[in-house]
Each structure stands twice: as C-alpha cells, then as structure tokens.
Amino acid sequence: MMLEPARRAGDAPRRAPDAVRATRLPTPSGDVCRRAEHETWLRRRLLERQLHDGASLRISALTLQLGLFRHRVPATEEDLRESIGGLQDELHAVLQELREVARQIYPPLLDEAGLGPALREMVARIPVQVRIDADDDRFGPAVEGAAYFAVAECLSALDGDAPPIRLLVRRDADVLAVHLEGIDVRHAPLMHDQVRRMGGTITVVAGPGAPTITARIPCE
C-alpha cells in the first residue's frame, strides 16, 4: 500500500476535492415545446421536397436517358438491350422506394393540396372502408402533418374486418378538429402520441351508438 508523504511545516494545505453539484435544467414551457415541434415538421417537409426535387428527379431523368439509349442499340444487340431494360426496371424500383420514404417523412399531396386529398389518398391503400368529409381549409404544415400521421397511426392498426368508419375534418375557430366515428376507442392513444406535442387533445366517446375519437389541435 502506498502512503502519502507527511505534510511538512509551511506546506500549503491540501484542497478538498470539489463537491459534485447537480443542476436541474428548466422544463421547457408548452409554447417552447410547440415551437420546437413546429420546426420539426417544417424540416420534415423541407426534407421531402429535397428528395422529390433532387434525387427523385435525377433518377427519373436517368431512367429516361437509358430508354433513349436502348432504342439506339441495334436490334442485333439483344443482350445489351435486355441489360439496359433491366437497369431501367431497377431504377424504377429505387424511385418507387424513394417516393415511399418521402411519403413517410411528409406526404407530397399533403403539402400540395391539404388534409382532405392526402387523407383520401391514404385510405385508398388500406383494407378498411373510410368515408371522408373534409373542408378545403389549410391549417399550416405542422398541424396538418400532426393530424395526418395521427389518423394514419390509428387506421394502420385496423384490419379488413373493421366496420366502416367516418372521418370528419373541420376548422373550429382556431382549432383543427378531426373526428373518427365508428372506430374502436382503444386506438385513441395512437392518435394522442402524435397530437400532444402540438398542444392537441384527444376526446373519446364510448358506449351506445358510434364510438368516436376526436383530436383537437390548435392551428393557424
């Protein structure tokens, strides 16, 4: 065991190690959280545009150029023509995958046309019958993004045996109200996870009649 040397007369006193200090960071206010979430949705929309206007367009242009080149290959070079056709098919598959990734970041139709058209496009891909009644109002990219993905999370949990559902989208003063009628209210937490970060709330009506999940999100 190593011993410390004895302190001699005149030596400066040894300093005790600094005490550990714990600092609690302030909890962001609701307004700060909503602004941060708003910026997140804007970045998602910007990223989708970059994918669409950049990589997707370049792949489309390359596929077209390969098609033009394929037509210039002599008919006697059948192997080469087939190889070029195979490359075109692969590029087309990559383009479709890229578009799907972009849609999951922020649907292009949501940016271009709003909630109603984007929701109709979405329900066309699921095995559940959904009747949509939506106004043409716009609510801002962040609110529309939160509402869209809240509905998407909820509907994606359903299977083909689910009963028909009615989806209503309305502006109520400075609030976007999204009503899902005829849906199992146990799916409400899926919507809540999306809307709460935007200061939104979820209301559930169960019991006799059509069960309803309503999301309300403050909007512009």
Coordinates of C-alpha atoms in Angstrom, one line a residue:
M1 CA 0.0 0.0 0.0
M2 CA 1.4 3.4 -1.0
L3 CA 1.3 6.0 1.8
E4 CA 1.1 9.7 1.2
P5 CA 4.2 11.7 2.4
A6 CA 3.6 13.6 5.6
R7 CA 2.9 17.3 5.2
R8 CA 5.8 19.5 6.2
A9 CA 5.6 22.8 8.1
G10 CA 4.9 25.6 5.6
D11 CA 3.3 23.4 3.0
A12 CA 0.0 24.7 1.6
P13 CA -3.0 22.9 2.9
R14 CA -4.3 20.3 0.6
R15 CA -7.6 21.2 -1.2
A16 CA -10.5 19.0 -0.7
P17 CA -12.0 17.7 -3.9
D18 CA -14.7 19.9 -5.4
A19 CA -18.1 18.9 -4.3
V20 CA -20.4 17.4 -7.0
R21 CA -23.0 19.9 -8.0
A22 CA -26.3 18.9 -9.6
T23 CA -28.1 21.4 -11.8
R24 CA -31.6 20.9 -12.8
L25 CA -32.4 22.3 -16.3
P26 CA -35.6 24.2 -16.5
T27 CA -38.5 22.4 -18.1
P28 CA -39.5 24.0 -21.4
S29 CA -42.8 25.7 -21.4
G30 CA -45.7 24.5 -23.6
D31 CA -45.1 27.3 -26.1
V32 CA -41.5 26.3 -26.4
C33 CA -42.3 22.7 -27.0
R34 CA -44.9 23.6 -29.6
R35 CA -42.5 25.8 -31.4
A36 CA -39.9 23.1 -31.4
E37 CA -42.4 20.6 -32.8
H38 CA -43.5 23.2 -35.4
E39 CA -39.9 23.5 -36.6
T40 CA -39.6 19.7 -36.7
W41 CA -42.5 19.4 -39.1
L42 CA -41.1 22.2 -41.3
R43 CA -37.8 20.3 -41.5
R44 CA -39.6 17.1 -42.4
R45 CA -41.5 19.0 -45.2
L46 CA -38.2 20.5 -46.5
L47 CA -36.5 17.1 -46.5
E48 CA -39.4 15.6 -48.5
R49 CA -39.1 18.4 -51.0
Q50 CA -35.3 17.9 -51.3
L51 CA -35.9 14.2 -52.0
H52 CA -38.6 14.9 -54.6
D53 CA -36.8 17.8 -56.3
G54 CA -33.3 16.3 -56.1
A55 CA -32.8 12.5 -56.1
S56 CA -36.2 11.6 -57.5
L57 CA -35.9 13.9 -60.5
R58 CA -32.4 12.7 -61.2
I59 CA -33.4 9.1 -61.1
S60 CA -36.3 9.8 -63.4
A61 CA -34.1 11.6 -65.9
L62 CA -31.5 8.8 -65.8
T63 CA -34.3 6.2 -66.5
L64 CA -35.5 8.3 -69.5
Q65 CA -31.9 8.6 -70.9
L66 CA -31.4 4.9 -70.6
G67 CA -34.7 4.3 -72.5
L68 CA -33.5 6.6 -75.3
F69 CA -30.1 4.8 -75.4
R70 CA -31.8 1.4 -75.5
H71 CA -33.7 2.4 -78.7
R72 CA -30.5 3.4 -80.3
V73 CA -28.9 0.0 -79.7
P74 CA -29.1 -2.2 -82.9
A75 CA -31.6 -4.9 -82.9
T76 CA -28.8 -7.4 -83.3
E77 CA -27.5 -6.5 -79.8
E78 CA -30.4 -8.1 -78.0
D79 CA -28.4 -8.9 -74.8
L80 CA -27.4 -5.3 -74.5
R81 CA -30.9 -4.1 -75.0
E82 CA -32.2 -6.5 -72.3
S83 CA -29.5 -5.4 -69.9
I84 CA -30.4 -1.8 -70.3
G85 CA -34.1 -2.7 -69.8
G86 CA -33.1 -4.5 -66.6
L87 CA -31.3 -1.3 -65.4
Q88 CA -34.4 0.7 -66.1
D89 CA -36.5 -1.7 -64.1
E90 CA -34.1 -1.4 -61.1
L91 CA -34.1 2.3 -61.3
H92 CA -37.8 2.4 -61.4
A93 CA -38.0 0.2 -58.3
V94 CA -35.5 2.5 -56.5
L95 CA -37.6 5.5 -57.5
Q96 CA -40.7 3.9 -56.0
E97 CA -38.9 3.1 -52.8
L98 CA -37.6 6.6 -52.5
R99 CA -41.0 8.1 -53.1
E100 CA -42.4 5.8 -50.3
V101 CA -39.7 7.0 -47.9
A102 CA -40.5 10.6 -48.8
R103 CA -44.2 10.0 -48.2
Q104 CA -43.5 8.6 -44.8
I105 CA -41.5 11.8 -44.0
Y106 CA -44.2 14.2 -45.2
P107 CA -46.7 13.2 -47.9
P108 CA -46.3 15.4 -51.1
L109 CA -50.0 15.6 -51.6
L110 CA -50.4 16.9 -48.0
D111 CA -48.0 19.7 -48.9
E112 CA -49.6 20.5 -52.2
A113 CA -53.4 20.1 -51.6
G114 CA -54.0 19.7 -47.9
L115 CA -55.5 17.2 -45.5
G116 CA -58.6 16.2 -47.4
P117 CA -56.9 15.0 -50.6
A118 CA -53.9 13.5 -48.6
L119 CA -56.2 11.5 -46.3
R120 CA -58.2 10.2 -49.3
E121 CA -55.0 9.0 -50.9
M122 CA -54.0 7.3 -47.7
V123 CA -57.3 5.4 -47.1
A124 CA -57.2 4.2 -50.7
R125 CA -54.3 2.0 -49.6
I126 CA -55.8 0.4 -46.5
P127 CA -58.3 -2.5 -46.3
V128 CA -60.8 -0.5 -44.3
Q129 CA -63.8 1.4 -45.7
V130 CA -63.4 5.1 -44.7
R131 CA -65.8 7.9 -45.7
I132 CA -64.0 11.3 -45.6
D133 CA -65.8 14.6 -45.1
A134 CA -63.1 17.3 -45.1
D135 CA -63.2 21.1 -45.7
D136 CA -60.7 22.7 -48.1
D137 CA -59.2 24.9 -45.4
R138 CA -55.4 24.8 -44.8
F139 CA -54.1 24.7 -41.3
G140 CA -50.3 25.0 -41.7
P141 CA -47.7 22.3 -42.4
A142 CA -47.1 21.4 -38.8
V143 CA -50.7 21.0 -37.8
E144 CA -51.6 19.2 -41.0
G145 CA -48.6 16.8 -40.5
A146 CA -49.5 16.0 -37.0
A147 CA -53.2 15.4 -37.9
Y148 CA -52.3 13.3 -40.9
F149 CA -50.0 11.0 -39.1
A150 CA -52.3 10.8 -36.1
V151 CA -55.0 9.4 -38.3
A152 CA -52.5 7.2 -40.2
E153 CA -51.3 5.6 -36.9
C154 CA -54.9 4.9 -35.8
L155 CA -56.1 3.5 -39.1
S156 CA -53.0 1.4 -39.7
A157 CA -53.9 -0.6 -36.6
L158 CA -57.1 -1.8 -38.2
D159 CA -57.7 -4.9 -40.3
G160 CA -60.1 -5.7 -43.0
D161 CA -62.7 -6.9 -40.6
A162 CA -63.1 -3.4 -39.1
P163 CA -66.5 -1.7 -39.7
P164 CA -66.9 1.3 -42.0
I165 CA -65.6 4.5 -40.5
R166 CA -66.4 8.1 -41.0
L167 CA -63.7 10.7 -40.9
L168 CA -64.6 14.4 -40.5
V169 CA -62.1 17.2 -40.7
R170 CA -63.3 20.7 -39.6
R171 CA -62.0 24.0 -38.5
D172 CA -63.5 25.1 -35.2
A173 CA -62.4 28.7 -34.7
D174 CA -58.6 28.4 -34.0
V175 CA -58.7 24.6 -33.7
L176 CA -58.4 21.8 -36.2
A177 CA -60.9 19.1 -35.2
V178 CA -60.6 15.6 -36.6
H179 CA -63.4 13.1 -35.8
L180 CA -63.2 9.4 -36.3
E181 CA -66.6 7.8 -35.9
G182 CA -67.2 4.1 -35.7
I183 CA -63.7 3.2 -34.6
D184 CA -62.6 1.2 -31.6
V185 CA -61.7 3.8 -29.0
R186 CA -58.8 1.7 -27.7
H187 CA -56.8 3.1 -30.6
A188 CA -57.0 6.6 -29.1
P189 CA -53.5 6.5 -27.6
L190 CA -52.0 6.1 -31.0
M191 CA -53.5 9.5 -32.1
H192 CA -52.6 11.1 -28.8
D193 CA -48.9 10.4 -29.2
Q194 CA -49.0 12.5 -32.4
V195 CA -51.1 15.5 -31.4
R196 CA -50.0 16.1 -27.8
R197 CA -46.6 17.5 -28.9
M198 CA -48.6 20.2 -30.8
G199 CA -50.6 21.1 -27.8
G200 CA -53.5 18.9 -29.0
T201 CA -56.0 16.9 -27.1
I202 CA -57.9 13.7 -27.6
T203 CA -61.5 13.1 -26.6
V204 CA -63.1 9.7 -26.6
V205 CA -66.9 8.9 -26.7
A206 CA -67.8 5.3 -26.0
G207 CA -71.0 3.5 -25.1
P208 CA -74.2 3.1 -27.1
G209 CA -74.1 4.4 -30.7
A210 CA -71.0 5.0 -32.8
P211 CA -67.8 5.3 -30.7
T212 CA -65.8 8.4 -31.6
I213 CA -62.2 9.6 -31.2
T214 CA -61.8 13.4 -31.6
A215 CA -58.4 15.1 -32.0
R216 CA -58.3 18.9 -31.5
I217 CA -55.1 20.7 -32.4
P218 CA -54.5 24.5 -32.1
C219 CA -53.9 25.8 -35.6
E220 CA -53.1 29.0 -37.5

